[in-house]
PDB file of C-alpha atoms in Angstrom:
ATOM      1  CA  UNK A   1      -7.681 -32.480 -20.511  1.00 40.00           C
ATOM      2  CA  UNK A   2      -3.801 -31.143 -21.908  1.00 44.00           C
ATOM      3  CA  UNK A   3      -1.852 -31.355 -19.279  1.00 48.00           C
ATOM      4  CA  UNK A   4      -1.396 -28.317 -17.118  1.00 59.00           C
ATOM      5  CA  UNK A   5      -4.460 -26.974 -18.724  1.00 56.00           C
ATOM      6  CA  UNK A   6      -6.085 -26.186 -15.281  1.00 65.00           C
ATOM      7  CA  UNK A   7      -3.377 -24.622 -13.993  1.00 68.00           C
ATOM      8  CA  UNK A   8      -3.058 -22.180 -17.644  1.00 70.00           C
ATOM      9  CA  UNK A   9      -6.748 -21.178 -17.674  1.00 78.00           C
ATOM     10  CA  UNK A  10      -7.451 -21.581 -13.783  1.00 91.00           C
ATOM     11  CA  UNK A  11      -8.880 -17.763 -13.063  1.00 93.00           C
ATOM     12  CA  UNK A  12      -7.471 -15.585 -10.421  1.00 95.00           C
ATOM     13  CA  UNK A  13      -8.739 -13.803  -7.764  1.00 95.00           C
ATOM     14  CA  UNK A  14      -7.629 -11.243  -4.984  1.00 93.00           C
ATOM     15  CA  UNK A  15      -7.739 -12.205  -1.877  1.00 93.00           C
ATOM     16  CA  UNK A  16      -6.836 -11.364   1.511  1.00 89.00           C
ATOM     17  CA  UNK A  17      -5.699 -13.678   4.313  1.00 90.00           C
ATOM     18  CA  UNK A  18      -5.211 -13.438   8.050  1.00 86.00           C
ATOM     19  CA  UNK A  19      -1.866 -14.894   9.321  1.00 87.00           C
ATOM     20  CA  UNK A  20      -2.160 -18.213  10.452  1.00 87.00           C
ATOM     21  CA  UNK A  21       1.014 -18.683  12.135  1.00 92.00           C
ATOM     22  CA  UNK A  22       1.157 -20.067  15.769  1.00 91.00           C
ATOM     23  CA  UNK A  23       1.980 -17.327  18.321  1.00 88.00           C
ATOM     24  CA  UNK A  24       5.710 -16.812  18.645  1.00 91.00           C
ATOM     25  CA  UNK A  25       6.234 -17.622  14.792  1.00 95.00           C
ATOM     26  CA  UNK A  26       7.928 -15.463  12.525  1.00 96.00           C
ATOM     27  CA  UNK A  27       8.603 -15.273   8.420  1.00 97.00           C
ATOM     28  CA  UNK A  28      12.068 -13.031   7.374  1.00 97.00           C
ATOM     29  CA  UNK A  29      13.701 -12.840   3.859  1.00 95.00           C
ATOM     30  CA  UNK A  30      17.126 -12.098   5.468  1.00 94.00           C
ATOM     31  CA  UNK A  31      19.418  -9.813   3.719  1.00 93.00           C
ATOM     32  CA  UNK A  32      22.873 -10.853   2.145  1.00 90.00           C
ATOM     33  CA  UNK A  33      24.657  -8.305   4.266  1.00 89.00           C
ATOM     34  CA  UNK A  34      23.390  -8.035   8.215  1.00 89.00           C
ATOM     35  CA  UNK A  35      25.269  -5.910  10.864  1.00 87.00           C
ATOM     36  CA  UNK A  36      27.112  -8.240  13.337  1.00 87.00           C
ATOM     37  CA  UNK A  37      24.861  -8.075  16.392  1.00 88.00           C
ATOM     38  CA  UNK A  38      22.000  -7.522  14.967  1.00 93.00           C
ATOM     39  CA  UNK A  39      18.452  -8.427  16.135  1.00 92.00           C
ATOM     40  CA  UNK A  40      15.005  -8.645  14.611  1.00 94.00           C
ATOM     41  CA  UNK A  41      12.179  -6.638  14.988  1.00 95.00           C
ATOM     42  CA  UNK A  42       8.840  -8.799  14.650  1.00 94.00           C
ATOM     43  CA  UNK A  43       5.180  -7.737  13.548  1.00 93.00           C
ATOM     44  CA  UNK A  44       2.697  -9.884  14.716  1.00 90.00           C
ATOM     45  CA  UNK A  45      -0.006  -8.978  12.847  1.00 88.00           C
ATOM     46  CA  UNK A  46       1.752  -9.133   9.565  1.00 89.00           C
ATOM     47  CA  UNK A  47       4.016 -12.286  10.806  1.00 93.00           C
ATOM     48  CA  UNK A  48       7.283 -11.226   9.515  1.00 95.00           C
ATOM     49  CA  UNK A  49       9.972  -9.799  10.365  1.00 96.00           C
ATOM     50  CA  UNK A  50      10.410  -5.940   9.126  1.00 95.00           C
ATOM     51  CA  UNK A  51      13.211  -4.628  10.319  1.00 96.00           C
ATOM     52  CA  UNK A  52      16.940  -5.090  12.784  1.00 96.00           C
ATOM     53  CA  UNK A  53      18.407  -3.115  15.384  1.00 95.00           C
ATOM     54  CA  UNK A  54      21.522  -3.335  16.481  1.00 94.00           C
ATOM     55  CA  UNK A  55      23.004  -1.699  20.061  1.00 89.00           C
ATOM     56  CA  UNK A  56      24.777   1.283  19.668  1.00 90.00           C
ATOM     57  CA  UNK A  57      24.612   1.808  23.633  1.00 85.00           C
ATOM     58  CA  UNK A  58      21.928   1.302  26.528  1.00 79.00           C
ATOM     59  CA  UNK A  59      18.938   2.738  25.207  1.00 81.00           C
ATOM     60  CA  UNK A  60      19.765   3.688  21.763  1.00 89.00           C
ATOM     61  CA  UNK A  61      19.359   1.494  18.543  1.00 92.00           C
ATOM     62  CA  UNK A  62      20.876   1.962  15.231  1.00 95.00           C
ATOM     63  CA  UNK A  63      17.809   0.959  12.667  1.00 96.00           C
ATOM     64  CA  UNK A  64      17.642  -1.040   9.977  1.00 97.00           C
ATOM     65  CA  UNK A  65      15.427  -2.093   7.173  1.00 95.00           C
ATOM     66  CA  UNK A  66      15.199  -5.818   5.637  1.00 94.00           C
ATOM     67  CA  UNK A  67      18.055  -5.203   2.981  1.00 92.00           C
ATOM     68  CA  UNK A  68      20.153  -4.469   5.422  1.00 94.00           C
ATOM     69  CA  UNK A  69      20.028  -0.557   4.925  1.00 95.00           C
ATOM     70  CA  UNK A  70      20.462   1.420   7.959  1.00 96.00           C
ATOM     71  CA  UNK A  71      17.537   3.956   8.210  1.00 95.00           C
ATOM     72  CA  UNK A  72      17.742   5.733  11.616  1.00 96.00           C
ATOM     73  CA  UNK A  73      18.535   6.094  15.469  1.00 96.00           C
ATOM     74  CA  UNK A  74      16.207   4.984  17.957  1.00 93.00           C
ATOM     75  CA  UNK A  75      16.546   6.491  21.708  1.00 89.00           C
ATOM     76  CA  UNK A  76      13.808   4.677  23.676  1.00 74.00           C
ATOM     77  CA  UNK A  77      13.383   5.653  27.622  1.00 71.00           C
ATOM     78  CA  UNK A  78      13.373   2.517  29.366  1.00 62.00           C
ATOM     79  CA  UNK A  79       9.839   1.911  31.665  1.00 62.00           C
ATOM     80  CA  UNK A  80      11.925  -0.014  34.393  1.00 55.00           C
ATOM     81  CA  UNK A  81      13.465   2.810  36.221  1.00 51.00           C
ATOM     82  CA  UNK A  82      15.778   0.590  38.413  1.00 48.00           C
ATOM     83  CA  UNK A  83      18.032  -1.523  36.031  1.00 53.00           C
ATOM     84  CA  UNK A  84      20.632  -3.743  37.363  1.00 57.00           C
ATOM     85  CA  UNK A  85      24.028  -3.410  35.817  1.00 55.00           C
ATOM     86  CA  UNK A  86      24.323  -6.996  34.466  1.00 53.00           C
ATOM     87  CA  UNK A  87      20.928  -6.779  32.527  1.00 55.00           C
ATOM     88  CA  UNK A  88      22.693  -3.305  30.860  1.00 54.00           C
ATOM     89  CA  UNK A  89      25.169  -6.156  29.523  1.00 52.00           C
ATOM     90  CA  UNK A  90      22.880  -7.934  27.943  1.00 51.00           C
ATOM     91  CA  UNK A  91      20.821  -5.384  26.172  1.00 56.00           C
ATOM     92  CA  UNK A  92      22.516  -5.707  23.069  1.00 58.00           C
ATOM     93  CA  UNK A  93      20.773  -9.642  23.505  1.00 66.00           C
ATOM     94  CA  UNK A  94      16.709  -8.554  23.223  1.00 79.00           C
ATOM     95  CA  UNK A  95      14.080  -8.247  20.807  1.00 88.00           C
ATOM     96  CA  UNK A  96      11.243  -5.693  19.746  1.00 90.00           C
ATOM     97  CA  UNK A  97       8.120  -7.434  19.102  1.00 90.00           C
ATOM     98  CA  UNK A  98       5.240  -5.202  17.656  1.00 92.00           C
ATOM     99  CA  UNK A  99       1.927  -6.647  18.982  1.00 88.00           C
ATOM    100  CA  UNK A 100      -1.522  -6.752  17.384  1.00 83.00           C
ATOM    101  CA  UNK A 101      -2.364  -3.511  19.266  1.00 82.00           C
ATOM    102  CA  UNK A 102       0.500  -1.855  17.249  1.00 83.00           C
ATOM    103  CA  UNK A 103       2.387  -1.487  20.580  1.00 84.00           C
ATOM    104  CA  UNK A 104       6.060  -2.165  20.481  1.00 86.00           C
ATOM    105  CA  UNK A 105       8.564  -3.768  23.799  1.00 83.00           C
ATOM    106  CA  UNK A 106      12.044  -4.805  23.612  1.00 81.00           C
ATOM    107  CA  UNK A 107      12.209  -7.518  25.606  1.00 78.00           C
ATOM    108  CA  UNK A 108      15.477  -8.304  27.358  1.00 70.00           C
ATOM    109  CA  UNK A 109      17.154 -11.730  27.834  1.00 61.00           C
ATOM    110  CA  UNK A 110      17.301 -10.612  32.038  1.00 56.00           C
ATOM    111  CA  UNK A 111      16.049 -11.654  35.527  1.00 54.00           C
ATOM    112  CA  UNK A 112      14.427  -8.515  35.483  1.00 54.00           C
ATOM    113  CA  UNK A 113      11.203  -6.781  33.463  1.00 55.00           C
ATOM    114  CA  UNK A 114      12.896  -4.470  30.985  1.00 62.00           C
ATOM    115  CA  UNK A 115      11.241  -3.075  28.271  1.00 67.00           C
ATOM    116  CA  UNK A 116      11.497  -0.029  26.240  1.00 75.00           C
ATOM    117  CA  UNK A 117       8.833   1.384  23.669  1.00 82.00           C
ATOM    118  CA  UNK A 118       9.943   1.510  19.838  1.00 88.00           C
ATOM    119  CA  UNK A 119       8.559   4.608  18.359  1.00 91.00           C
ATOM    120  CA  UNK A 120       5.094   4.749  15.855  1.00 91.00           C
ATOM    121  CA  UNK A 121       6.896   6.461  13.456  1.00 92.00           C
ATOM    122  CA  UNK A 122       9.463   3.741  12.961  1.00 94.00           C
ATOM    123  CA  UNK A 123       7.546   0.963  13.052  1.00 93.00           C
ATOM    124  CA  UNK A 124       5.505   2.433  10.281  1.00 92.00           C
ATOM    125  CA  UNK A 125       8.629   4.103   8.630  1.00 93.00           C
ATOM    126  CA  UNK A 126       9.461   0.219   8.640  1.00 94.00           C
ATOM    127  CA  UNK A 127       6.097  -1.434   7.652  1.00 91.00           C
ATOM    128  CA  UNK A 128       6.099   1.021   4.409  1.00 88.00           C
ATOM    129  CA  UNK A 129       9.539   0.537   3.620  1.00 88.00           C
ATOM    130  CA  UNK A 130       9.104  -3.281   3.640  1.00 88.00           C
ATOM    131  CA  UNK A 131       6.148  -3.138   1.528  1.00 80.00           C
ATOM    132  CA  UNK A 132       7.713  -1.098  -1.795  1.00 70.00           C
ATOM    133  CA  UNK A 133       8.117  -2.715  -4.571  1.00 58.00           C
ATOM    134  CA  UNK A 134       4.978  -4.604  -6.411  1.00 53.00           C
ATOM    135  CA  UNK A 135       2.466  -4.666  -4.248  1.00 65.00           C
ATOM    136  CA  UNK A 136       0.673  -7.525  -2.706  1.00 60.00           C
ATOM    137  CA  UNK A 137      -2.696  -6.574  -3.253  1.00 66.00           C
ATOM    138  CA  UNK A 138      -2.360  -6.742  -6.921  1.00 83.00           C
ATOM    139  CA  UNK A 139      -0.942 -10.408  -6.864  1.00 92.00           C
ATOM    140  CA  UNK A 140      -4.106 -12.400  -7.533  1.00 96.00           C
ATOM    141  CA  UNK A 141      -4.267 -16.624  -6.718  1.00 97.00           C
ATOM    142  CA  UNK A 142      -6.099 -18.938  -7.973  1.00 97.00           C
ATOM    143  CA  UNK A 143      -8.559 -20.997  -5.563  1.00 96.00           C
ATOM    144  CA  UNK A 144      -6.544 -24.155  -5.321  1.00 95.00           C
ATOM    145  CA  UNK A 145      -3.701 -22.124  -4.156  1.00 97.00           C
ATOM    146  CA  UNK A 146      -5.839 -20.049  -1.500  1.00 97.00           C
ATOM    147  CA  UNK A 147      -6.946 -23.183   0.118  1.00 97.00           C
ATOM    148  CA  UNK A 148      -3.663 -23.568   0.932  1.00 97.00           C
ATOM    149  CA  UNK A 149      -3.492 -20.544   2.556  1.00 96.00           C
ATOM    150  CA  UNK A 150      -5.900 -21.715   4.904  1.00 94.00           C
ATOM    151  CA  UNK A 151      -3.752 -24.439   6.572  1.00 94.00           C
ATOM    152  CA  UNK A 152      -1.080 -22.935   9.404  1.00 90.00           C
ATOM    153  CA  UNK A 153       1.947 -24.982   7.978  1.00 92.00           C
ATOM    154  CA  UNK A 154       1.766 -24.128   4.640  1.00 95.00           C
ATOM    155  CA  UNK A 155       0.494 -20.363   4.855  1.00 97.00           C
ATOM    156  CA  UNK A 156       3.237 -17.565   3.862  1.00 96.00           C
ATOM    157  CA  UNK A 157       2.031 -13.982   3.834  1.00 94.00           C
ATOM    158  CA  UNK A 158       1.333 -12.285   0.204  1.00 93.00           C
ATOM    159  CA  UNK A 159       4.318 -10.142   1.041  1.00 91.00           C
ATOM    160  CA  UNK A 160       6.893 -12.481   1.775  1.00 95.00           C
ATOM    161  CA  UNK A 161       5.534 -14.086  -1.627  1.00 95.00           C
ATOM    162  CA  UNK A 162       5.583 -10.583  -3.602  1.00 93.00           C
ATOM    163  CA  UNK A 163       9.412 -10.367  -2.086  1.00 93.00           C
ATOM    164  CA  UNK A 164      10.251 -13.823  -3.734  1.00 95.00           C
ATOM    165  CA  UNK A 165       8.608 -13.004  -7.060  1.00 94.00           C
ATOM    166  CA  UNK A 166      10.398  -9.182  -7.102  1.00 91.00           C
ATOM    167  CA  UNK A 167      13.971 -11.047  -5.455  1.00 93.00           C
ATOM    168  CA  UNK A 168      13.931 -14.265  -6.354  1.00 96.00           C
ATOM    169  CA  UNK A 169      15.531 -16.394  -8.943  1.00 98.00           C
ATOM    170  CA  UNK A 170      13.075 -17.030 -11.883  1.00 98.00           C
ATOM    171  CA  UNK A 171      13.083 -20.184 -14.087  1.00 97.00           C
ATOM    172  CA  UNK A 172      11.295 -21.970 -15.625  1.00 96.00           C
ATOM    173  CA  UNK A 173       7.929 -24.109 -14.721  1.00 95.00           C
ATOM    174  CA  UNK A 174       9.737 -27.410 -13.968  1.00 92.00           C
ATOM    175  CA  UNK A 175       6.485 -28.696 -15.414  1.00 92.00           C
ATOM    176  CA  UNK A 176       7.004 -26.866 -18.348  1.00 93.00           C
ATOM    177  CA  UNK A 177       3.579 -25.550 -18.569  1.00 94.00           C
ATOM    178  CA  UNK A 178       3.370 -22.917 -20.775  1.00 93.00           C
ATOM    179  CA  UNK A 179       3.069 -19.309 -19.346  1.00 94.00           C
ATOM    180  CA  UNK A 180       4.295 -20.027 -15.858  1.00 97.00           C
ATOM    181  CA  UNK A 181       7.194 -19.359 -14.324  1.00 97.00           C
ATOM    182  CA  UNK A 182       9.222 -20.487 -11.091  1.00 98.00           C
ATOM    183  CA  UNK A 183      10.646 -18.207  -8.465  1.00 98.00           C
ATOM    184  CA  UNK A 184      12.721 -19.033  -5.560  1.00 98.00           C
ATOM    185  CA  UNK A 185      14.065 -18.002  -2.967  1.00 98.00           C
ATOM    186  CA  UNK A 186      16.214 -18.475   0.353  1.00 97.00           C
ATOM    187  CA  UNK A 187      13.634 -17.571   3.412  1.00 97.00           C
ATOM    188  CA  UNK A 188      13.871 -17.992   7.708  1.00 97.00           C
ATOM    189  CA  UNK A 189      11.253 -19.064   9.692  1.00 97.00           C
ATOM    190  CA  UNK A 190      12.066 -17.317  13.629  1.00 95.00           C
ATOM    191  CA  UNK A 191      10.485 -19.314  16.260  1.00 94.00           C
ATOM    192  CA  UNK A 192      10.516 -16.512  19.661  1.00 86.00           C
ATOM    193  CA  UNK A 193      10.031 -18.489  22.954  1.00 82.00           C
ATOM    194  CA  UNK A 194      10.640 -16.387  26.097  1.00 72.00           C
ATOM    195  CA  UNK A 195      13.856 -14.661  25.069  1.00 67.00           C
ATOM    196  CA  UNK A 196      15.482 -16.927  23.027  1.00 77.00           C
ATOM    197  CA  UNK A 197      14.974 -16.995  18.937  1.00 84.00           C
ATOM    198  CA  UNK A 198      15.476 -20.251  17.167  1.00 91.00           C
ATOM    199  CA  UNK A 199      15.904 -19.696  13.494  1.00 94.00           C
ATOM    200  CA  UNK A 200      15.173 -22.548  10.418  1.00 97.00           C
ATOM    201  CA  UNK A 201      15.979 -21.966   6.813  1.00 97.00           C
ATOM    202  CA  UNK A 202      14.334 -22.767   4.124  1.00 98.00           C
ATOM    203  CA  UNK A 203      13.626 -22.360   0.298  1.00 98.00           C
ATOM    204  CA  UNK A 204      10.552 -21.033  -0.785  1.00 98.00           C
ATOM    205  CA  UNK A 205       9.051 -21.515  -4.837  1.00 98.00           C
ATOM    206  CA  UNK A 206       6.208 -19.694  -5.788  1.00 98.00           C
ATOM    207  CA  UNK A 207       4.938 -20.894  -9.570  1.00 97.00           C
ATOM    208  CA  UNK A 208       2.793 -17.533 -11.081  1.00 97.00           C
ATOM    209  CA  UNK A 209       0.825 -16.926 -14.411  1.00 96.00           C
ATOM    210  CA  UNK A 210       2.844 -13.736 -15.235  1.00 94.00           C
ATOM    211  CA  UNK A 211       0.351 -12.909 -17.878  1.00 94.00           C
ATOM    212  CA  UNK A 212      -2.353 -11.952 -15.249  1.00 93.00           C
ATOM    213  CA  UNK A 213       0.080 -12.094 -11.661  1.00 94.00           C
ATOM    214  CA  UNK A 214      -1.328 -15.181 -10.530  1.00 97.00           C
ATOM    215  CA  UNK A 215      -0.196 -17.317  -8.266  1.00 97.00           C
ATOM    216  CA  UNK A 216      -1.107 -21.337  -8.484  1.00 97.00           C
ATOM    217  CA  UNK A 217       1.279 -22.898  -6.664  1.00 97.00           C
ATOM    218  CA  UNK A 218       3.698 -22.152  -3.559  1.00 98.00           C
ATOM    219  CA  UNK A 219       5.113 -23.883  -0.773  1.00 97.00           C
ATOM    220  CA  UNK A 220       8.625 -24.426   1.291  1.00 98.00           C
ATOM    221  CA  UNK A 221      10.989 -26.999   2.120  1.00 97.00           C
TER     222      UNK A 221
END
């Protein structure tokens, strides 16, 4: 068999894939120009981050999207009614996570439980805004690539893929296989243990069949 044939005639498929990531794991495609201060807000069911906020003063958020785009306000009431004035301080320090359930807490670098609710209609004001562009669900894959979907340290959700493909740098297969083409693209991996965030960067390639969308090869390093 030519060379490359498999990969030129290998047909795609749709498919759709639960996140594999570990608990506490996080994708982001961080923008070129972030607010100074600003923290992530992290969907667990989708694995990536979606959105920033930064402090604008105890209880209220400016919002951002994931270029960097600031989008709205966002006055939470806090549930803890008694709030010492050192964990005010470090307000600015905390996190939204939106769980599974869809529910959303800021959690709070303090000694004590503070959490505040981010609305529904921003976290889907975010989830749509994050999504625009070509859509996922018409990238197809090829089965070879899928399988590697399956394994937790080389999964990457279809979106953060679509984002490298629409973003990304393109060039050519380094394989020079006719018909394919390289993307890549600078991407974060957040790692959220109690309240700290530890952040890793890496670059992600994604190799597609443009004449059909699919992909057959992607991975980071």
């Amino acid at each position: 068999m030519i060379p490359g044939a498999a990969e030129r005639h290998e047909p795609g498929r749709y498919y759709t894939f639960e996140s594999r990531l570990p608990q506490g794991e996080f994708f982001e495609l961080r923008p070129h120009h972030l607010p100074c201060n600003a923290q992530p807000i992290l969907d667990e069911t989708s694995g990536i981050c979606i959105g920033y906020t930064v402090v604008q003063a105890p209880g209220l958020w400016q919002v951002y999207d994931t270029h960097g785009h600031f989008v709205r306000l966002e006055e939470a009431p806090l549930e803890t009614p008694l709030i010492d004035p050192t964990d005010i301080a470090l307000l600015a320090f905390g996190v939204f996570r939106i769980f599974r359930t869809g529910r959303a807490l800021f959690e709070a670098g303090t000694k004590t439980a503070i959490t505040a609710k981010l609305s529904q209609s921003t976290i889907l004001f975010l989830r749509t805004r994050f999504k625009l562009g070509l859509s996922a669900r018409n990238l197809k894959m090829t089965e070879t690539a899928a399988r590697h979907m399956l394994e937790p340290g080389r999964y990457v959700p279809l979106y953060i893929q679509e984002k490298a493909i629409r973003y990304g740098k393109r060039m050519a297969d380094p394989r020079k296989i006719q018909g394919l083409y390289r993307y890549e693209i600078e991407m974060y991996k957040l790692y959220r243990k109690k309240a700290a965030t530890e952040y890793k960067k890496y670059t992600l390639e994604v190799v597609v069949r443009e004449s059909d969308w699919t992909i057959t090869h992607f991975m980071y390093f």
